[in-house]
PDB file of C-alpha atoms in Angstrom:
ATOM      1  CA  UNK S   7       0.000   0.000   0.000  1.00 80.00           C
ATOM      2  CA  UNK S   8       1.602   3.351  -0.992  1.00 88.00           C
ATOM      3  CA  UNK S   9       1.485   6.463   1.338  1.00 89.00           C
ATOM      4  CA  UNK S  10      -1.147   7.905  -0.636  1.00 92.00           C
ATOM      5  CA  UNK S  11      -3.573   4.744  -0.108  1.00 93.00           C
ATOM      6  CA  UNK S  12      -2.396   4.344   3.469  1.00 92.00           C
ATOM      7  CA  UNK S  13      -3.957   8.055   4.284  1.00 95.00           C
ATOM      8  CA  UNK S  14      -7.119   7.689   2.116  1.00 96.00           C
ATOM      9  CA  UNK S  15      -7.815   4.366   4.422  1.00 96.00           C
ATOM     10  CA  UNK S  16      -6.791   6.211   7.760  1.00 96.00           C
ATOM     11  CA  UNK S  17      -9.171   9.322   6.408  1.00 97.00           C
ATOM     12  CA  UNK S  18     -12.280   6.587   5.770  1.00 98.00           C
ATOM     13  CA  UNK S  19     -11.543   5.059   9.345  1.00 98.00           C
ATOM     14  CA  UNK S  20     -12.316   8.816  10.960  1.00 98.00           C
ATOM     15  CA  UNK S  21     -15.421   9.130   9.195  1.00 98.00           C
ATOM     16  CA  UNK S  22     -16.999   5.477  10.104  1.00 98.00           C
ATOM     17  CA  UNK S  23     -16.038   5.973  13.475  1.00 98.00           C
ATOM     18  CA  UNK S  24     -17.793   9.228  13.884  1.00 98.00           C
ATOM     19  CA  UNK S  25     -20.781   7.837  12.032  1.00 97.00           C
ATOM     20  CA  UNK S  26     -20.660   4.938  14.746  1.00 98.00           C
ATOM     21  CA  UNK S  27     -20.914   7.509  17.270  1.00 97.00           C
ATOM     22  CA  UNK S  28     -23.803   9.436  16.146  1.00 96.00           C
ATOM     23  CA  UNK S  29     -27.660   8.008  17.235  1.00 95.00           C
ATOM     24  CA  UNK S  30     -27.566   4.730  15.717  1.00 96.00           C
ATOM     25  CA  UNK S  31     -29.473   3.520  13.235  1.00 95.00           C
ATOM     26  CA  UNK S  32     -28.766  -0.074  12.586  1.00 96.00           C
ATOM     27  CA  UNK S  33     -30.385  -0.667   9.281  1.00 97.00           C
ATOM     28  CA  UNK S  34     -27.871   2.224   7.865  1.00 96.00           C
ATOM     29  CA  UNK S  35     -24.906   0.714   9.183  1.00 97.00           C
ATOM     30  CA  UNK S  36     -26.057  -3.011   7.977  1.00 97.00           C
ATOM     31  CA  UNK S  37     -27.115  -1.788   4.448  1.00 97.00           C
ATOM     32  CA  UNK S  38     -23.482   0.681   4.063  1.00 97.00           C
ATOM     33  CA  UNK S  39     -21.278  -2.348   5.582  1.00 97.00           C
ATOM     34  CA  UNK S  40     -20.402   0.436   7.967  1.00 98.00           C
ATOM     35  CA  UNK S  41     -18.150  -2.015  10.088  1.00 98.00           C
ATOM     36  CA  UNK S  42     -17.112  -4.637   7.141  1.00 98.00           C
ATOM     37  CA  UNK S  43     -15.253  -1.567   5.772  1.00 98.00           C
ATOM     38  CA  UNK S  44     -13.896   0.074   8.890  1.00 98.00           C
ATOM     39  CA  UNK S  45     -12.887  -3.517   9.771  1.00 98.00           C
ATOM     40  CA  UNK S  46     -11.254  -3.880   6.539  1.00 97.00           C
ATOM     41  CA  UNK S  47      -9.425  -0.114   6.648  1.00 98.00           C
ATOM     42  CA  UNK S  48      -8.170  -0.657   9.644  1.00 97.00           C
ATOM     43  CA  UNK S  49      -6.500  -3.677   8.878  1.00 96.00           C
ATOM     44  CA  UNK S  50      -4.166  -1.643   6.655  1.00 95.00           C
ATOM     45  CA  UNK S  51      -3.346   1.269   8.897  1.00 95.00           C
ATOM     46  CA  UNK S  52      -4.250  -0.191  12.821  1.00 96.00           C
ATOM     47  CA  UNK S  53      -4.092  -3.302  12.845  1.00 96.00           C
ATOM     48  CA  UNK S  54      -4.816  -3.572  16.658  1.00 96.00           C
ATOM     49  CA  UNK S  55      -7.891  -1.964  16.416  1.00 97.00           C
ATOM     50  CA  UNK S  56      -9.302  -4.073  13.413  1.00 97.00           C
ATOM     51  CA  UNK S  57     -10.540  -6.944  15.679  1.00 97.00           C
ATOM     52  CA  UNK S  58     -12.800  -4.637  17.694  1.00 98.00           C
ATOM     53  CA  UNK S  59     -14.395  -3.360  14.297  1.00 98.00           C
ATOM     54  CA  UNK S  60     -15.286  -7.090  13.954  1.00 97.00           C
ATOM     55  CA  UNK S  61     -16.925  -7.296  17.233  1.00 98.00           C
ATOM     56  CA  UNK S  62     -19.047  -4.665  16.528  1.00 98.00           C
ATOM     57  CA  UNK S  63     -20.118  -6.171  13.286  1.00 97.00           C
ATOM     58  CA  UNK S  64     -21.432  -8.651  15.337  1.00 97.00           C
ATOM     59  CA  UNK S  65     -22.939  -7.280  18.110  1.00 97.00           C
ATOM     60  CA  UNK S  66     -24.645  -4.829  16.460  1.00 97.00           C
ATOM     61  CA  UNK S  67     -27.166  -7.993  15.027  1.00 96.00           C
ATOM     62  CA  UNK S  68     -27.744  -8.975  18.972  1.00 96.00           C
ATOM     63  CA  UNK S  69     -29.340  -5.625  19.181  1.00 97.00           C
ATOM     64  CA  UNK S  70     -32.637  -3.969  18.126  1.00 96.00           C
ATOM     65  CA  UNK S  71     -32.647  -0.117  17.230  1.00 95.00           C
ATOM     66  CA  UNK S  72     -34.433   0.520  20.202  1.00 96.00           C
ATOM     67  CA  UNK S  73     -32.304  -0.761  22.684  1.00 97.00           C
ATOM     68  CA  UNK S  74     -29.471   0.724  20.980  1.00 97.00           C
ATOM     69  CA  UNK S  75     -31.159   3.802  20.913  1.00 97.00           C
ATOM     70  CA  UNK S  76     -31.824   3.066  24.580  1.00 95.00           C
ATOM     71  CA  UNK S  77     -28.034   2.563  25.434  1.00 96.00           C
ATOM     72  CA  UNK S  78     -26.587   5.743  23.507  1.00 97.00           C
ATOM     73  CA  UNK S  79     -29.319   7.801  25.205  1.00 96.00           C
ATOM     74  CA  UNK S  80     -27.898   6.695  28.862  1.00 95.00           C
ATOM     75  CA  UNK S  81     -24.176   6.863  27.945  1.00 97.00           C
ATOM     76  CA  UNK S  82     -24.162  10.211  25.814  1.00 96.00           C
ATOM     77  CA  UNK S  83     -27.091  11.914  26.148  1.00 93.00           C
ATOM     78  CA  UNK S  84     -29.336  11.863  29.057  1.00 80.00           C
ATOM     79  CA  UNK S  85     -31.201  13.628  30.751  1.00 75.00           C
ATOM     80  CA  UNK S  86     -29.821  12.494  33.777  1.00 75.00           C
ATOM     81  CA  UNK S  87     -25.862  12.441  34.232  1.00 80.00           C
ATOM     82  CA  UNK S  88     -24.377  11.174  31.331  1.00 87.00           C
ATOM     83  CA  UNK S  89     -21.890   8.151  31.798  1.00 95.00           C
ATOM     84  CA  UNK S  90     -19.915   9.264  29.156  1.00 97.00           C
ATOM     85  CA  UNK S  91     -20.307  12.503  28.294  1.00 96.00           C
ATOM     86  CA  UNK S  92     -18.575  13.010  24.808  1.00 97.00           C
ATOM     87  CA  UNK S  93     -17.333  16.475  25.451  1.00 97.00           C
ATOM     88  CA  UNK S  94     -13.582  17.058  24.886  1.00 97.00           C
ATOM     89  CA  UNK S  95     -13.609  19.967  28.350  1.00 96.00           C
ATOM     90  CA  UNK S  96     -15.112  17.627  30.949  1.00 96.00           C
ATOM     91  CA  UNK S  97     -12.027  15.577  30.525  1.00 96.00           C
ATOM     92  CA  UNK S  98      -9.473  18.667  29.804  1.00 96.00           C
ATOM     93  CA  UNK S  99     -10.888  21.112  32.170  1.00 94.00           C
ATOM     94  CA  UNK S 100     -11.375  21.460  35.556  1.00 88.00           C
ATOM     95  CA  UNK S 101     -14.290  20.853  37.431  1.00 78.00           C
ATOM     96  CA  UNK S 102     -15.930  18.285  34.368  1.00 79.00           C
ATOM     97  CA  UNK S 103     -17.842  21.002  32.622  1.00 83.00           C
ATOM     98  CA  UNK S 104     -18.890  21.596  28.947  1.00 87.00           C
ATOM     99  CA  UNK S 105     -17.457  24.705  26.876  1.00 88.00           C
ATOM    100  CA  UNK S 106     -14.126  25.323  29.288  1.00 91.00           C
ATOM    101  CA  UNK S 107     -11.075  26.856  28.130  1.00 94.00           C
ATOM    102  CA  UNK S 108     -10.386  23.385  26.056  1.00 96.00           C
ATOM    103  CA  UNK S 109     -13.630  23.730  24.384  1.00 95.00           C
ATOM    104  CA  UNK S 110     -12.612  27.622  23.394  1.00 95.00           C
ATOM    105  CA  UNK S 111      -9.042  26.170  21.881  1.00 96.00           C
ATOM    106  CA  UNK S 112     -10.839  24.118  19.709  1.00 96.00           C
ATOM    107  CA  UNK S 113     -12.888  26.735  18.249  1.00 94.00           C
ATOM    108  CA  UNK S 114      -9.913  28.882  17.693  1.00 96.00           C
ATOM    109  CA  UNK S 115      -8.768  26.234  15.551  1.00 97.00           C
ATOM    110  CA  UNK S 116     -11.853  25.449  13.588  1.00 96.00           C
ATOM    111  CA  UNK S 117     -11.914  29.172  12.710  1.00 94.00           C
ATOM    112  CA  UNK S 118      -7.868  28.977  11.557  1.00 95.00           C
ATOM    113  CA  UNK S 119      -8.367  26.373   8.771  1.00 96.00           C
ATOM    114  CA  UNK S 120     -11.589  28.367   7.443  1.00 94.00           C
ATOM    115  CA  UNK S 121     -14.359  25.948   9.211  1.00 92.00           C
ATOM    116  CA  UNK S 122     -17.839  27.259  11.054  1.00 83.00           C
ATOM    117  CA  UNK S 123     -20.069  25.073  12.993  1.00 76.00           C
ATOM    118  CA  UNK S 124     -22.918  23.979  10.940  1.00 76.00           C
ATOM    119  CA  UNK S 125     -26.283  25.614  12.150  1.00 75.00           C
ATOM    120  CA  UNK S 126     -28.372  22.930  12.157  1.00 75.00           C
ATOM    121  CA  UNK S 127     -25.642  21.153  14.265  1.00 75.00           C
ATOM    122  CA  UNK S 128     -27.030  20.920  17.823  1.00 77.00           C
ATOM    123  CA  UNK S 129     -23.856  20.421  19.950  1.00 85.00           C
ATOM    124  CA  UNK S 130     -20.695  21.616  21.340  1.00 92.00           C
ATOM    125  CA  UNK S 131     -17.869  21.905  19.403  1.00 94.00           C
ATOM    126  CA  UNK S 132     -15.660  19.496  20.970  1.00 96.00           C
ATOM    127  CA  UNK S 133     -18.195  16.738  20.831  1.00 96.00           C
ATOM    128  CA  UNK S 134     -16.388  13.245  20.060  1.00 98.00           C
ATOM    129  CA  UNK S 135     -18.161  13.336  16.541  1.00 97.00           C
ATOM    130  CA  UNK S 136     -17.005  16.231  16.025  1.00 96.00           C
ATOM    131  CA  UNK S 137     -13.693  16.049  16.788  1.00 97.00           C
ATOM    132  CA  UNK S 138     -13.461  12.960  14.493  1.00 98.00           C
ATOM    133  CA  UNK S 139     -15.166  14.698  11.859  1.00 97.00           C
ATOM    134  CA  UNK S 140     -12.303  17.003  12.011  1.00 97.00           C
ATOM    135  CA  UNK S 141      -9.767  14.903  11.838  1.00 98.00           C
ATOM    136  CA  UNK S 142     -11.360  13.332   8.497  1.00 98.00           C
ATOM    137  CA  UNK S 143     -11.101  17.019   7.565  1.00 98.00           C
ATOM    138  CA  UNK S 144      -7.115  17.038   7.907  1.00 97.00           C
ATOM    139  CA  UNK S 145      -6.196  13.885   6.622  1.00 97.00           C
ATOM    140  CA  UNK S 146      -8.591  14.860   3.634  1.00 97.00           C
ATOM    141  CA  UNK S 147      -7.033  17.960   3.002  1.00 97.00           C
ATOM    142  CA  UNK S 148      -3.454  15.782   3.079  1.00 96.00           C
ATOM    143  CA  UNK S 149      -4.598  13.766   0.567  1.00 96.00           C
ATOM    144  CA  UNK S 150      -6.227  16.406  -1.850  1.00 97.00           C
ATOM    145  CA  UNK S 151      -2.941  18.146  -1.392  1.00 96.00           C
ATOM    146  CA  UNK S 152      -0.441  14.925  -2.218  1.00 94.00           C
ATOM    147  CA  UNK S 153      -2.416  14.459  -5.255  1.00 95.00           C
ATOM    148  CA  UNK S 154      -1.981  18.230  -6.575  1.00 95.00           C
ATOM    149  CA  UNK S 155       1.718  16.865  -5.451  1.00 94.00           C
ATOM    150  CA  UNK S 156       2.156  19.823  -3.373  1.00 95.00           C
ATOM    151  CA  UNK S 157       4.296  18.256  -0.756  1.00 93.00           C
ATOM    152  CA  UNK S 158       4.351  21.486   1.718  1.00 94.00           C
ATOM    153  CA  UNK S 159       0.933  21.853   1.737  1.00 95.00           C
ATOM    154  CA  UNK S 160       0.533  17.621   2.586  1.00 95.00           C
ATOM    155  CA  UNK S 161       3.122  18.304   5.509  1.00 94.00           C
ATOM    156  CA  UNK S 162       0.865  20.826   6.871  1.00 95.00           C
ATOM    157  CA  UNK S 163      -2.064  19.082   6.829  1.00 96.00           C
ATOM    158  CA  UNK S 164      -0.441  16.197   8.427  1.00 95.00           C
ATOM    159  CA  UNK S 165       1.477  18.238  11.319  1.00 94.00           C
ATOM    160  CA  UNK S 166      -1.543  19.317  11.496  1.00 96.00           C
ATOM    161  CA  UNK S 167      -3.791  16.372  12.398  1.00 96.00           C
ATOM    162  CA  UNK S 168      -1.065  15.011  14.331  1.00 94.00           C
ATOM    163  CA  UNK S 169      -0.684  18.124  16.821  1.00 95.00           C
ATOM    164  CA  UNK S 170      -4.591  17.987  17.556  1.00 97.00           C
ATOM    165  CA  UNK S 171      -4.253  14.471  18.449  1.00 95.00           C
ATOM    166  CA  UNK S 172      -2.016  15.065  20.740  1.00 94.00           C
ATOM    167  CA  UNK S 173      -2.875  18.189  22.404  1.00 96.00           C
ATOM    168  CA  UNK S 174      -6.817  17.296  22.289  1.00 97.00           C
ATOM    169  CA  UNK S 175      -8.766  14.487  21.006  1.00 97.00           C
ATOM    170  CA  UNK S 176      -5.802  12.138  21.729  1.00 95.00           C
ATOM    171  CA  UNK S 177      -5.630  13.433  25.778  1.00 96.00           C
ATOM    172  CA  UNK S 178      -9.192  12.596  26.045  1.00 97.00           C
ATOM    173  CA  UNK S 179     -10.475   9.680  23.987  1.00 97.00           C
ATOM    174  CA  UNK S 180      -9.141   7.161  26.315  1.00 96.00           C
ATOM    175  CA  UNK S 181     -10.723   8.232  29.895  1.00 97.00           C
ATOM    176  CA  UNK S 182     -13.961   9.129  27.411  1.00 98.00           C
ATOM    177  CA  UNK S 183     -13.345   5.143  26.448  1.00 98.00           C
ATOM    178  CA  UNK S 184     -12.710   3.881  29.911  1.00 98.00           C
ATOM    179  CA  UNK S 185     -16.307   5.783  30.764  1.00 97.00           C
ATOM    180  CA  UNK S 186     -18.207   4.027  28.159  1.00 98.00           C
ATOM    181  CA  UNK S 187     -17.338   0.325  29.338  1.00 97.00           C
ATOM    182  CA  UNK S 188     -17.849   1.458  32.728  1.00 97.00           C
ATOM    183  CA  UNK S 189     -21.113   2.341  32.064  1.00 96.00           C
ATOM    184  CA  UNK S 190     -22.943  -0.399  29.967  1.00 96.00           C
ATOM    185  CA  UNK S 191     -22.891  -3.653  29.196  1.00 96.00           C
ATOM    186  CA  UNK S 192     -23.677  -3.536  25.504  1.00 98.00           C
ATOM    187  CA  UNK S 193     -21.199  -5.247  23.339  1.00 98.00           C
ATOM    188  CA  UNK S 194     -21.384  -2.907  20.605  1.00 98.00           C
ATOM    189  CA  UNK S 195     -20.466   0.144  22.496  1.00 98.00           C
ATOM    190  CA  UNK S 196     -18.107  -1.787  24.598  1.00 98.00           C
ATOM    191  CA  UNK S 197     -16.340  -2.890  21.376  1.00 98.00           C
ATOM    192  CA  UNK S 198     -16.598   0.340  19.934  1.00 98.00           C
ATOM    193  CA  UNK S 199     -14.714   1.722  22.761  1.00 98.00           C
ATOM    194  CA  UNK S 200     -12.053  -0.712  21.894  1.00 98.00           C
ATOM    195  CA  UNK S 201     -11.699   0.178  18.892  1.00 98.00           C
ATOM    196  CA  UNK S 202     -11.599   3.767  18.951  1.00 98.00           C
ATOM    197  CA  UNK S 203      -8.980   3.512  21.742  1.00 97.00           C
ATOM    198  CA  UNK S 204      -6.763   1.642  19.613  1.00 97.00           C
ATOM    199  CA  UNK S 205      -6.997   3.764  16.652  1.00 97.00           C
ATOM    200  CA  UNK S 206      -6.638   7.205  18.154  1.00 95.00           C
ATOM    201  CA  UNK S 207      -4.017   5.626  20.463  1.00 91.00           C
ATOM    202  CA  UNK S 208      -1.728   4.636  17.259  1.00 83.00           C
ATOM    203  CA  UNK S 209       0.193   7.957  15.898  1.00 70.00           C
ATOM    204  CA  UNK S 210      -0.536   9.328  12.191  1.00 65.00           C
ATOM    205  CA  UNK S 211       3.699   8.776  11.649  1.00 51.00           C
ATOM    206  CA  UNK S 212       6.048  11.069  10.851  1.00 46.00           C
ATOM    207  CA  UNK S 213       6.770  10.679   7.126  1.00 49.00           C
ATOM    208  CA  UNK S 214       9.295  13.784   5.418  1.00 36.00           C
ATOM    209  CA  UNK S 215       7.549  15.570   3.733  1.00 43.00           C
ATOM    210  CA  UNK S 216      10.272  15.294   0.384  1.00 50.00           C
ATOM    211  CA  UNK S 217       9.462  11.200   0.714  1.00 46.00           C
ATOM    212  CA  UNK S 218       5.492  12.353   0.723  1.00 46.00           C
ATOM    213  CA  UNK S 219       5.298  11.741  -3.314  1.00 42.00           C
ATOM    214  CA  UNK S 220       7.366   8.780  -3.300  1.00 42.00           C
ATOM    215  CA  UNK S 221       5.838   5.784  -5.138  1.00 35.00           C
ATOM    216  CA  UNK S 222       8.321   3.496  -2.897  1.00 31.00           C
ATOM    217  CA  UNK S 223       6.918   4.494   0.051  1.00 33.00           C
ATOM    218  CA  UNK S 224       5.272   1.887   1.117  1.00 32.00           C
ATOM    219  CA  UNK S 225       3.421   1.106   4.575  1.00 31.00           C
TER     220      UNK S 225
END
């Protein structure tokens, strides 16, 4: 697999992920092959995180919608306390509360590659969907500039995604994780917290950018 192909499967493993992470709707992910592909991605660029994309595959046929409508509501929504609030500040700030300082940062940073929250979108801006959503942004960005073969701009884009793993989704993705198996049962979402774990856990690498374009590259 050349660079190139490596990001474009790392890019499609963001997006799935998020989409696993929204409300469900099972039928959707059945009649995509939601978690055939992010199985299958993930066996090219995480490898330890591939097996939990299986488990979810099958898990999510031991569920209706409803009761994994029922499950998301408790862990992420509400209305009582959320066990796993999917809010980047209530693990980066103190005192657990939504739109901190964190949640500010993250904003800034939106705004400095030209993005605005959609209207229609509902939530805060460093929900876990979010977040991930982002991330697809970057990598696809990195990939839209390797194929103009414009090998500073790829660099950015990949410095980029790498420093907001670190600094935020990356610092809080595994505690948000460690909240979701404490707090249900259900194999899918326990899986799913597997899986994401792995994958954010695994860095983007730390290819120069002059070997970006190279055809030998391979991962």
């Amino acid at each position: 697999m050349t660079f190139i192909e490596n990001e474009q499967a790392r890019c499609q493993c963001y997006k799935l992920l998020a989409g696993c992470l929204y409300q469900p709707e099972k039928d959707v992910l059945i009649e995509e092959k939601s978690l055939e592909n992010l199985s299958r991605l993930l066996g090219f660029v995480c490898p330890a995180a591939a097996p939990f994309a299986a488990k979810m595959k099958d898990a999510l046929l031991k569920y209706s919608t409803d009761e994994l409508l029922v499950e998301y509501a408790k862990l992420f929504v509400g209305p009582f306390e959320l066990k796993a609030a999917p809010y980047g500040s209530v693990y980066l700030d103190e005192g657990r509360k939504v739109m901190g300082e964190s949640t500010v940062k993250v904003m800034e940073i939106y705004k400095e590659e030209g993005l605005a929250m959609d209207r229609d979108f509902k939530d805060l801006p460093d929900h876990i969907t979010v977040e991930l959503e982002f991330m697809y942004y970057l990598a696809f960005k990195e990939i839209e500039a390797l194929e103009e073969k414009n090998t500073e701009k790829a660099g950015y884009y990949l410095d980029a995604r790498e420093s907001f793993r670190q600094d935020f989704l990356g610092k809080w993705v595994t505690p948000f994780c460690c909240k979701i198996k404490e707090g249900t049962d259900n194999e899918f979402y326990n899986a799913l917290a597997d899986c994401l774990a792995a994958f954010l856990a695994a860095p983007n690498g730390n290819i120069l950018p002059d070997r970006l374009l190279n055809s030998s590259v391979r991962m």
